[in-house]
mmCIF file of C-alpha atoms in Angstrom:
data_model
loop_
_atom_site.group_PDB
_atom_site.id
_atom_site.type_symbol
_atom_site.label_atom_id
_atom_site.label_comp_id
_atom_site.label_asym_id
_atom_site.label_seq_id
_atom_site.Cartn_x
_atom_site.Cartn_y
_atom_site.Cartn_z
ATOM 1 C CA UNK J 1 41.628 2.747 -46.250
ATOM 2 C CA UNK J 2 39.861 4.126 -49.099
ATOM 3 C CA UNK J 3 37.067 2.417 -51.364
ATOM 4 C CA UNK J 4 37.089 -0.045 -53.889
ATOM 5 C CA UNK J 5 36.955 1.507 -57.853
ATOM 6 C CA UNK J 6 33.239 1.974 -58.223
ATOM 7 C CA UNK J 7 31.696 4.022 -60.778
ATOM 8 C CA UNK J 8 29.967 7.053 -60.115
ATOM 9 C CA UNK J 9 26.427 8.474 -60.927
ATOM 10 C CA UNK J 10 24.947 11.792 -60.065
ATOM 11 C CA UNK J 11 21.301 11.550 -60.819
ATOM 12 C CA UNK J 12 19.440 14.570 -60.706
ATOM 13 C CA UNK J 13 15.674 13.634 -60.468
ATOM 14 C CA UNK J 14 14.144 10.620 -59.219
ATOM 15 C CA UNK J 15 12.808 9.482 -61.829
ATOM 16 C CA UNK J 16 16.679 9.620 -63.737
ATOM 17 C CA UNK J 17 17.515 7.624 -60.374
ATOM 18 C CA UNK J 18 15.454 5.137 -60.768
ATOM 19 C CA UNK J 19 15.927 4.884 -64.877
ATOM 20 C CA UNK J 20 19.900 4.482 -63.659
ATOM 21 C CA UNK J 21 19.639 1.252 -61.272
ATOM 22 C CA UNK J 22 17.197 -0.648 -63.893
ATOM 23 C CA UNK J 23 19.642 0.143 -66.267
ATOM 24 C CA UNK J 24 22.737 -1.697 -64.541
ATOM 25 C CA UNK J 25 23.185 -5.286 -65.512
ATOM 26 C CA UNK J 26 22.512 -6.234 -62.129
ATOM 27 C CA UNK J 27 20.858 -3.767 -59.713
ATOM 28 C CA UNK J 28 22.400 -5.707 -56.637
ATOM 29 C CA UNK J 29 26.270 -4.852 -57.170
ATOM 30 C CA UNK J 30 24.802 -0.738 -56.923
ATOM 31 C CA UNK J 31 24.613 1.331 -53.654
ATOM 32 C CA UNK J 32 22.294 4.234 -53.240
ATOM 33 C CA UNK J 33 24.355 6.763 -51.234
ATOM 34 C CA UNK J 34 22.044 9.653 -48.839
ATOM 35 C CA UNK J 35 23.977 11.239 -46.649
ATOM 36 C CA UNK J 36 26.637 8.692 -46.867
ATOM 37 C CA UNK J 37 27.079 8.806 -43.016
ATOM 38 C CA UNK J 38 26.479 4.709 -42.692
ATOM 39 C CA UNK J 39 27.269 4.091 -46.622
ATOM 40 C CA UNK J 40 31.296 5.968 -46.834
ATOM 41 C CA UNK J 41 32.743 4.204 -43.606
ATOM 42 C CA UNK J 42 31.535 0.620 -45.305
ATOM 43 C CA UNK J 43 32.845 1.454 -48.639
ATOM 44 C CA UNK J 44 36.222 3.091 -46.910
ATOM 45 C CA UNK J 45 36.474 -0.336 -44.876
ATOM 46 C CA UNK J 46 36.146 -2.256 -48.074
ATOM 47 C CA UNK J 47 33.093 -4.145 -45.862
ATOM 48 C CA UNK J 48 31.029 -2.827 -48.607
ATOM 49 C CA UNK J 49 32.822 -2.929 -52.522
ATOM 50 C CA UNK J 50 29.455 -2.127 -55.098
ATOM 51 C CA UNK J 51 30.648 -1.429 -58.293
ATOM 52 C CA UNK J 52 27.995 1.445 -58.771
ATOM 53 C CA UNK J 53 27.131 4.690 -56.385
ATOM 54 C CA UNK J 54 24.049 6.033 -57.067
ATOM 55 C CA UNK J 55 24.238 9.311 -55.503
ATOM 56 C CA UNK J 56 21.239 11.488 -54.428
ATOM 57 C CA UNK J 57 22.654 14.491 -53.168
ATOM 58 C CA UNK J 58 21.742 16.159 -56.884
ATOM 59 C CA UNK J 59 18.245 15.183 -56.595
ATOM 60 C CA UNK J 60 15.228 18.031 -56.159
ATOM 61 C CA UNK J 61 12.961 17.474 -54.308
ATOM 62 C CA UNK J 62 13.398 14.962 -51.443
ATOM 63 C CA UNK J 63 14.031 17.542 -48.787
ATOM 64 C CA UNK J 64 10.688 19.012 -47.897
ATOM 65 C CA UNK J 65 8.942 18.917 -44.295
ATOM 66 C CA UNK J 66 5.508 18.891 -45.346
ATOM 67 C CA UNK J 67 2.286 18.282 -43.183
ATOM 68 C CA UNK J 68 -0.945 18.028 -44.470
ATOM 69 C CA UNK J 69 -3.700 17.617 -41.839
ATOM 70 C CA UNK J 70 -3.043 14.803 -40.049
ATOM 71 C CA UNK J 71 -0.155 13.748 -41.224
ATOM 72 C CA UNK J 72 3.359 14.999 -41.175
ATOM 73 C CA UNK J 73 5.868 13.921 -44.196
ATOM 74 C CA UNK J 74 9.463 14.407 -44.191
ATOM 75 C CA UNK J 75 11.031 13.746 -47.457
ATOM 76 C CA UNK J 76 13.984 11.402 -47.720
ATOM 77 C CA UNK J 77 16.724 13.592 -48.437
ATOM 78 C CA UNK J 78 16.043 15.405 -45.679
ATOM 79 C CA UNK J 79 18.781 16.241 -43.397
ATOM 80 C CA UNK J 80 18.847 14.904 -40.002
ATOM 81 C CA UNK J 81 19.366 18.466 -37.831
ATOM 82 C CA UNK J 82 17.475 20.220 -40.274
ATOM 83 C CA UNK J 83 14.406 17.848 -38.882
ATOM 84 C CA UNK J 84 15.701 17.783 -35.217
ATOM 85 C CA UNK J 85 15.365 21.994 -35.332
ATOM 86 C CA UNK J 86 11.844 22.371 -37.070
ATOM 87 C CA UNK J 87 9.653 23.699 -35.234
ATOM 88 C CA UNK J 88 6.686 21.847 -37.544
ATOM 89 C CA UNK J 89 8.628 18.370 -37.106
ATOM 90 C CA UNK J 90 8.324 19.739 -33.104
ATOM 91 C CA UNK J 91 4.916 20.482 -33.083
ATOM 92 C CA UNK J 92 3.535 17.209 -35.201
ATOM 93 C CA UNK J 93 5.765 14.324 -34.690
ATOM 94 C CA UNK J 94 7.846 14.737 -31.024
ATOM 95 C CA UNK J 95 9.436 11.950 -30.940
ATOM 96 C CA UNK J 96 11.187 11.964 -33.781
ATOM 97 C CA UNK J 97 13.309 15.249 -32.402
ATOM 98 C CA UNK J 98 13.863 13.370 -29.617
ATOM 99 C CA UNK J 99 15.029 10.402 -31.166
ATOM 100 C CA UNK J 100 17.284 12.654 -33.670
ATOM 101 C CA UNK J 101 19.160 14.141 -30.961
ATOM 102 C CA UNK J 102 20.783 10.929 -30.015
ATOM 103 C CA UNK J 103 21.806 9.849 -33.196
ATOM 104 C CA UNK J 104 25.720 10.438 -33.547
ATOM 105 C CA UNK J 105 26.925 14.019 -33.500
ATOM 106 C CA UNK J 106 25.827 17.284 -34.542
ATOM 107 C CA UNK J 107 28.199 16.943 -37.637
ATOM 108 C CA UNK J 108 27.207 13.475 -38.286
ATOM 109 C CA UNK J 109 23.743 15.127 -38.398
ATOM 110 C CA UNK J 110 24.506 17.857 -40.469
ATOM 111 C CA UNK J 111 25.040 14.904 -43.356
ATOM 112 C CA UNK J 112 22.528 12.281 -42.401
ATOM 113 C CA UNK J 113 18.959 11.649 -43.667
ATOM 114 C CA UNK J 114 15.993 10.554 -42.445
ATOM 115 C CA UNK J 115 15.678 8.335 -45.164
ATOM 116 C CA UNK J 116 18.910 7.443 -45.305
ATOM 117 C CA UNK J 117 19.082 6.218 -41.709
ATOM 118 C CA UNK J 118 15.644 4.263 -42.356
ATOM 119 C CA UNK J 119 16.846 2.784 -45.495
ATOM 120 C CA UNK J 120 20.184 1.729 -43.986
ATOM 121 C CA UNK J 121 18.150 -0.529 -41.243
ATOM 122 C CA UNK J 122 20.220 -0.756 -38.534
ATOM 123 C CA UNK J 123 18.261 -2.152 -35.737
ATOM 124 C CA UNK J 124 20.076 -0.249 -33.602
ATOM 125 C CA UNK J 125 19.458 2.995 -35.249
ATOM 126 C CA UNK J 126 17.452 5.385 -33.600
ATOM 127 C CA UNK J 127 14.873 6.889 -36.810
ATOM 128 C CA UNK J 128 14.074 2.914 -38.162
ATOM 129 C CA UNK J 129 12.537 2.376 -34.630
ATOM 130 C CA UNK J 130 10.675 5.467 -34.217
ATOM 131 C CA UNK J 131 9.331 4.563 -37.446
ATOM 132 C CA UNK J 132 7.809 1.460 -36.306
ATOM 133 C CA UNK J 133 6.955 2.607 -33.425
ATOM 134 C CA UNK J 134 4.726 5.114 -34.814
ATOM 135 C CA UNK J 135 3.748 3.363 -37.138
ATOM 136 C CA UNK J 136 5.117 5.323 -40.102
ATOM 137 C CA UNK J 137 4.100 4.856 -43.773
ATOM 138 C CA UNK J 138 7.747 4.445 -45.973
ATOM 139 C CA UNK J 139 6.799 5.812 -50.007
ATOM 140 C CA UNK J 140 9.003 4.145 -52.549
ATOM 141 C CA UNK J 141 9.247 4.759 -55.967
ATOM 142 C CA UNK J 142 10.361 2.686 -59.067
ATOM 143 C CA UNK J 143 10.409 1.919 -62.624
ATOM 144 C CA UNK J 144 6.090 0.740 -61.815
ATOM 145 C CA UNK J 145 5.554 4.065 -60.308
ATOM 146 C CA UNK J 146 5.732 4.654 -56.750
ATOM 147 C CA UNK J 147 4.224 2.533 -54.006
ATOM 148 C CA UNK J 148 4.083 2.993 -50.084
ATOM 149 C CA UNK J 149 5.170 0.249 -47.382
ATOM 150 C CA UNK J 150 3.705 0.376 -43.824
ATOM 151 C CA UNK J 151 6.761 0.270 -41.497
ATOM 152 C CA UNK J 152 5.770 -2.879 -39.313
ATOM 153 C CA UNK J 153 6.299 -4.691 -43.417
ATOM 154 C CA UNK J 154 9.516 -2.356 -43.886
ATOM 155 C CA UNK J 155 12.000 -3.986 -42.441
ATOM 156 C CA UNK J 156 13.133 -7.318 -43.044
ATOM 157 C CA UNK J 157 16.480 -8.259 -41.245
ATOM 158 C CA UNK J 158 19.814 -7.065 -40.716
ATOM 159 C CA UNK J 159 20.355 -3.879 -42.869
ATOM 160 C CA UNK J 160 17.895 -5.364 -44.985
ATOM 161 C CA UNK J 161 14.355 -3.954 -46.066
ATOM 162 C CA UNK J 162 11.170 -4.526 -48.703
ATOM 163 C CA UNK J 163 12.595 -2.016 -50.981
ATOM 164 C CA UNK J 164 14.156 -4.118 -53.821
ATOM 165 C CA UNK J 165 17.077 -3.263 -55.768
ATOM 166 C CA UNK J 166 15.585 -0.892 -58.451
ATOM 167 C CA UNK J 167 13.587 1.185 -55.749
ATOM 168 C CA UNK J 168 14.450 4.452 -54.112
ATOM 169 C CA UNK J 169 13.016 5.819 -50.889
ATOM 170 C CA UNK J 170 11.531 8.968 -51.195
ATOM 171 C CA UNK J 171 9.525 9.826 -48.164
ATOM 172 C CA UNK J 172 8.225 9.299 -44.509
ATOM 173 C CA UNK J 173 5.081 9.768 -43.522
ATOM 174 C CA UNK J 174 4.583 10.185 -39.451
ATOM 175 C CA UNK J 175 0.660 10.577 -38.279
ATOM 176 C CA UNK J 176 0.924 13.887 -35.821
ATOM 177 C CA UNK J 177 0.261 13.325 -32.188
ATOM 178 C CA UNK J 178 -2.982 13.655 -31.363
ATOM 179 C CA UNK J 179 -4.660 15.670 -28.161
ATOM 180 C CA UNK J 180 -3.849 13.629 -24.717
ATOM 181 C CA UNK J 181 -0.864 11.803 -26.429
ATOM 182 C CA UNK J 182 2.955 12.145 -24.964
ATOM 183 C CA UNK J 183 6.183 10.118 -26.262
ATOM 184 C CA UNK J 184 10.024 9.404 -24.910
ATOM 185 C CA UNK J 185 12.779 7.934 -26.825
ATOM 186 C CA UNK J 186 15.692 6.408 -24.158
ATOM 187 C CA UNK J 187 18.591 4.476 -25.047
ATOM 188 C CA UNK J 188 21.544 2.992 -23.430
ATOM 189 C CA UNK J 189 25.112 3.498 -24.721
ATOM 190 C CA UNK J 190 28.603 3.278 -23.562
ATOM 191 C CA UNK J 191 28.719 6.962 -24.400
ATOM 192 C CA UNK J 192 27.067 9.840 -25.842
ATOM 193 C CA UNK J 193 26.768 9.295 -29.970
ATOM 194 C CA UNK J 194 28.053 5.637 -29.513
ATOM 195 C CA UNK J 195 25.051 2.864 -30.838
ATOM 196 C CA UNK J 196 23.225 1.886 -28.480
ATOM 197 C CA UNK J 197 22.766 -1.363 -26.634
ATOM 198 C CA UNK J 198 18.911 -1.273 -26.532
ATOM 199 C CA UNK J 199 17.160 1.895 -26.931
ATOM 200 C CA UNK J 200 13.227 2.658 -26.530
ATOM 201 C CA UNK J 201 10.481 4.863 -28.150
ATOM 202 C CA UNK J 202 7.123 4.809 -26.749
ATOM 203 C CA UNK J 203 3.963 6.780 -27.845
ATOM 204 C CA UNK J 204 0.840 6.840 -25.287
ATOM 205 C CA UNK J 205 -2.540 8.420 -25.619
ATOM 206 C CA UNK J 206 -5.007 8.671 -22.510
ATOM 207 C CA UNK J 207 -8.398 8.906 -22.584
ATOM 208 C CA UNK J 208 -10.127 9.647 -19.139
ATOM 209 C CA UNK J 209 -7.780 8.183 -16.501
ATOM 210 C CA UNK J 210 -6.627 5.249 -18.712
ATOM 211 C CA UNK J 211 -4.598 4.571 -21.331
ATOM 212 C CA UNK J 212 -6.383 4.610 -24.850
ATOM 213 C CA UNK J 213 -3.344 3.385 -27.347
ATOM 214 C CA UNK J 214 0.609 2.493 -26.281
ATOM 215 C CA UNK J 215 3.164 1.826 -29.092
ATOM 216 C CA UNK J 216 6.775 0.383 -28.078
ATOM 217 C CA UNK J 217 9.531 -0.335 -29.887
ATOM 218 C CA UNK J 218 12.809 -1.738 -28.988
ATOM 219 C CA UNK J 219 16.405 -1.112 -30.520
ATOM 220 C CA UNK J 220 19.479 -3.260 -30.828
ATOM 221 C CA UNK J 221 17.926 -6.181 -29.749
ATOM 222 C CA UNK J 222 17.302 -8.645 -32.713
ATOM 223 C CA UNK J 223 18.031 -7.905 -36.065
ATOM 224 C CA UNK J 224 15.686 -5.452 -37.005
ATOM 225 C CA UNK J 225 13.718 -2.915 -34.454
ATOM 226 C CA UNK J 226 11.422 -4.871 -32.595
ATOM 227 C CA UNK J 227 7.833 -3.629 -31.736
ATOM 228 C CA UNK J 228 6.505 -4.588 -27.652
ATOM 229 C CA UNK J 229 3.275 -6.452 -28.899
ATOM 230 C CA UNK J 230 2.451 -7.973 -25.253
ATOM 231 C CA UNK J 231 3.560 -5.305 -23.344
ATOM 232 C CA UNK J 232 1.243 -2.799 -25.777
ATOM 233 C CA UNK J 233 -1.592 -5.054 -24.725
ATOM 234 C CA UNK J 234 -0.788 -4.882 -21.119
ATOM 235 C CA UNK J 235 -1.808 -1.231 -21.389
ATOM 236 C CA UNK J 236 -4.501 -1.078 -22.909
ATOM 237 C CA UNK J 237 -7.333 0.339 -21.000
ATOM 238 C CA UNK J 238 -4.933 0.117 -17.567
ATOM 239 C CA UNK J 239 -4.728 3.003 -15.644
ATOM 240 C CA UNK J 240 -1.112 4.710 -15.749
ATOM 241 C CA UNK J 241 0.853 3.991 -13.130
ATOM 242 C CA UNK J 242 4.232 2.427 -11.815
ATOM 243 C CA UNK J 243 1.855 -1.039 -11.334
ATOM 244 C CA UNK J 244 1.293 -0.793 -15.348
ATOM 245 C CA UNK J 245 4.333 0.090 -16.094
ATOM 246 C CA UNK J 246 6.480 -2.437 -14.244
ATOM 247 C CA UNK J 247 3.646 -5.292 -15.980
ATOM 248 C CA UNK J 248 4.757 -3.626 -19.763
ATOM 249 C CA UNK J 249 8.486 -3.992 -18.767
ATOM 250 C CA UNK J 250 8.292 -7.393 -18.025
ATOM 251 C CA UNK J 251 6.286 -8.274 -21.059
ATOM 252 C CA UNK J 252 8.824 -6.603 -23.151
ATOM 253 C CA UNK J 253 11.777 -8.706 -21.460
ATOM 254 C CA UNK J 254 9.839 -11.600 -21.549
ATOM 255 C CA UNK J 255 9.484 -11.207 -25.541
ATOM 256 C CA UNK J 256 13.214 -10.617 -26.341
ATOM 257 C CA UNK J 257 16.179 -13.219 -26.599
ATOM 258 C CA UNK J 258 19.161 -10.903 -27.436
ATOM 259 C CA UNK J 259 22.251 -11.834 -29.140
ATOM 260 C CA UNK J 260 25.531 -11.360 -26.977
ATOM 261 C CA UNK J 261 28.389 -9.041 -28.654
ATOM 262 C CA UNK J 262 31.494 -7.374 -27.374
ATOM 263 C CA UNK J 263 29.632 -5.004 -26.692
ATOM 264 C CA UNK J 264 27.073 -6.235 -23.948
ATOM 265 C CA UNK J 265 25.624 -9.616 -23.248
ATOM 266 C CA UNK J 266 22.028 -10.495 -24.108
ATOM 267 C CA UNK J 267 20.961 -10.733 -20.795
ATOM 268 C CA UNK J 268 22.076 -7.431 -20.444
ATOM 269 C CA UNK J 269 20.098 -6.179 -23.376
ATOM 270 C CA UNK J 270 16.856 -8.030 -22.653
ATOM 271 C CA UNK J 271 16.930 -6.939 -18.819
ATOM 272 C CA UNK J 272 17.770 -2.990 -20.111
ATOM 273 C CA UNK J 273 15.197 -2.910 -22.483
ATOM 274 C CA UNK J 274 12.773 -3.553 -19.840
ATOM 275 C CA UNK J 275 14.149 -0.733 -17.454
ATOM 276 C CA UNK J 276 14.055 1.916 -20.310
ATOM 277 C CA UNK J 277 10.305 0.519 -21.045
ATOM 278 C CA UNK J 278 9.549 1.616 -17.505
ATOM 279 C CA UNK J 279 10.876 4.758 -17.718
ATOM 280 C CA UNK J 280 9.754 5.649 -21.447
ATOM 281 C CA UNK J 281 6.132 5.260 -20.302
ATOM 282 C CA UNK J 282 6.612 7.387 -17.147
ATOM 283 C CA UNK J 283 8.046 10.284 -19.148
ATOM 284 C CA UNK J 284 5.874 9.594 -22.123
ATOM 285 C CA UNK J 285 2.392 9.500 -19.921
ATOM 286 C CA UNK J 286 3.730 12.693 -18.440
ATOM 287 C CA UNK J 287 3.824 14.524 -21.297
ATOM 288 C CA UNK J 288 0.499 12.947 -22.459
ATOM 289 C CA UNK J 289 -1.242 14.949 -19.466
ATOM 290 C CA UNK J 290 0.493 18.038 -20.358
ATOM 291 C CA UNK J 291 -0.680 17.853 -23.832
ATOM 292 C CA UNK J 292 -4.486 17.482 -23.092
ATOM 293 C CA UNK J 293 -7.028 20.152 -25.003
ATOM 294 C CA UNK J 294 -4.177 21.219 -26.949
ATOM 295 C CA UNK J 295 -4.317 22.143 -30.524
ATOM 296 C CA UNK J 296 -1.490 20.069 -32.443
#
């Protein structure tokens, strides 16, 4: 197959970007192209036939893996191994190299962006739910200026998001792990690089011999990432344990309702999720030990 006739734009700033969609007579019948990893095989299937490309691949400046103090921010254009091998990106946000190595292939990575991948809101992409689950801040800019979106507000349903039709992504920003903080990204697929049928991040923090803070999110369950409000709550202040753990996995379960699909039943989904819940927080309060009086 090959695309519907679309017409082609090569934008070389942002700003020229942004000036280009608020231009079109309608903003809505244009495609923003990343990577074009998610974006080609749509337009190549005719599932997807805009009659503008907006391509970012001549744009400055979106590729940067900056962290300043606290925070770590990986701009949009970034691609998807060069994240997964940074040492920085290592050091201050863990779980996102985790997460990156299951997404695809090495090649597919060599193309993809971390924006791109966010943007695209697949709930059962891996980067859209380790930015929920960390509670990343999503920086958009438009014709007004630019503007940033906390992730739990981010996204809105199936491959759909807050950014509106004359907005570009330009940036993540992760908080580093703190001190006595550990996190695990499992997921479920038919095989390596396939999507998943539910997949898990979790970020813990200890204080003492309890647990101070638990995120969870939950992939390819619903139609957008899905973030493990009850079974946070179960954690909090609980000492870590398999007791804990098992009580956060059946929260989580309890919360979901899963759509069926040829490719696994709900039930299936819902029951898996709370399986890799159990063993996210195992690995993830592991690592939390480990990382105690370090420097990050």
């Amino acid at each position: 197959m090959k695309p519907a006739p679309f017409e082609h734009w090569a934008p070389t700033s942002v700003d020229e970007a942004v000036k280009i969609l608020s231009g079109l007579d309608d903003p809505g019948e244009a495609k923003v192209m990343a990577g074009g990893q998610s974006l080609m095989p749509l337009l190549n299937l005719r599932l997807s036939q805009p009659q503008h490309v907006v391509d970012l691949n001549a744009v400055t400046g979106l590729s940067e893996i900056r962290r300043d103090g606290e925070v770590l921010t990986v701009g949009a254009m970034c691609r998807q191994r060069a994240a997964e091998r940074s040492d920085e990106v290592a050091t201050a946000v863990s779980l996102l190299v985790e997460a990156l190595g299951n997404v695809g292939h090495p090649a597919i990575r060599n193309r993809g962006t971390v924006g791109g991948s966010i943007a695209h809101a697949d709930p059962a992409a891996e980067l859209p739910t380790v930015a929920l689950c960390l509670d990343a801040e999503l920086v958009a800019q438009g014709l007004a200026g630019e503007r940033t979106i906390a992730a739990a507000n981010f996204f809105e349903g199936f491959l759909s998001t807050a950014l509106t039709e004359e907005e570009i992504l330009t940036a993540v920003r992760f908080p580093v792990d703190p001190p006595g903080s550990g996190s695990a990204f499992v997921e479920v697929a038919r095989r390596h690089g396939d999507f998943a049928m539910a997949g898990v991040a979790v970020h813990v923090r200890l204080s003492g011999d309890t647990i101070a803070q638990a995120r969870i999110a939950v992939s390819g369950v619903g139609l957008t990432p899905v973030r493990a409000t009850d079974a946070e709550a179960t954690l909090q202040g609980a000492a870590p344990g398999e007791e804990a753990f098992a009580a956060a996995a059946a929260a989580t379960s309890a919360a979901l309702n899963p759509a069926s699909d040829l490719h696994a039943s709900g039930a299936y989904r819902k029951h898996v999720a709370g399986v890799l819940v159990r063993r996210a927080l195992a690995t993830a309060t592991d690592r939390a030990v480990q990382t105690r009086g370090e420097n990050r």
